[in-house]
Amino acid sequence: MTQPIARDPIYRRRRFEQEIIELCVRWYVTYRLSYRDLVALMAERGVAVSHTTVLRWGDPFRAGV
């Protein structure tokens, strides 16, 4: 039987890994990029994410940056 991965509680039940979420939120806060700009940057790195997903990450994860 597989064991669950130990994660920070704020990242549980998230489709994307912690590093991806933190990177998007950090870029959004630091460089004031639009959500669609972040989607384009993630697409260059091979990560398919929508602008609404990045929008939803903004509020709960912004406090941690």
C-alpha positions in Angstrom: 0.0 0.0 0.0 1.3 3.4 -0.8 1.8 6.0 1.9 0.6 9.6 1.4 3.3 12.2 0.8 3.9 14.5 3.8 2.9 18.0 2.8 2.3 21.3 4.4 -1.4 21.4 5.1 -2.0 24.5 2.9 -0.9 22.5 -0.2 -3.0 19.4 0.5 -5.5 18.4 -2.3 -3.7 20.6 -4.8 -3.1 19.3 -8.3 0.1 21.2 -8.8 3.3 20.8 -6.7 4.3 23.3 -4.0 7.2 24.7 -6.1 4.9 25.6 -9.0 2.4 27.3 -6.8 5.1 29.3 -5.0 6.8 30.3 -8.2 3.6 31.7 -9.7 2.6 33.6 -6.6 6.1 34.9 -6.1 6.3 36.2 -9.8 2.8 37.7 -9.5 3.7 39.6 -6.3 7.2 40.6 -7.2 6.9 41.5 -10.9 3.2 42.4 -11.0 2.6 40.1 -14.0 -0.9 39.4 -15.1 -2.4 36.0 -14.7 -2.2 35.3 -18.4 1.5 36.3 -18.4 2.1 33.7 -15.7 0.2 31.1 -17.8 2.5 31.8 -20.7 5.6 31.6 -18.5 4.4 28.2 -17.1 3.6 27.0 -20.6 7.2 27.7 -21.6 8.3 25.4 -18.8 5.8 22.6 -19.8 3.2 23.2 -17.1 -0.4 23.5 -18.4 -2.2 25.8 -16.0 -5.2 28.2 -16.6 -5.3 31.8 -15.5 -8.2 31.1 -13.2 -6.1 28.5 -11.3 -3.4 31.1 -10.8 -6.1 33.6 -9.6 -7.3 31.1 -7.0 -3.8 30.6 -5.7 -3.4 34.3 -5.1 -5.4 34.8 -2.0 -4.5 31.8 0.3 -0.8 31.6 -0.8 0.1 35.3 -1.1 0.4 35.6 2.7 3.3 33.0 2.7 5.4 34.9 0.2 
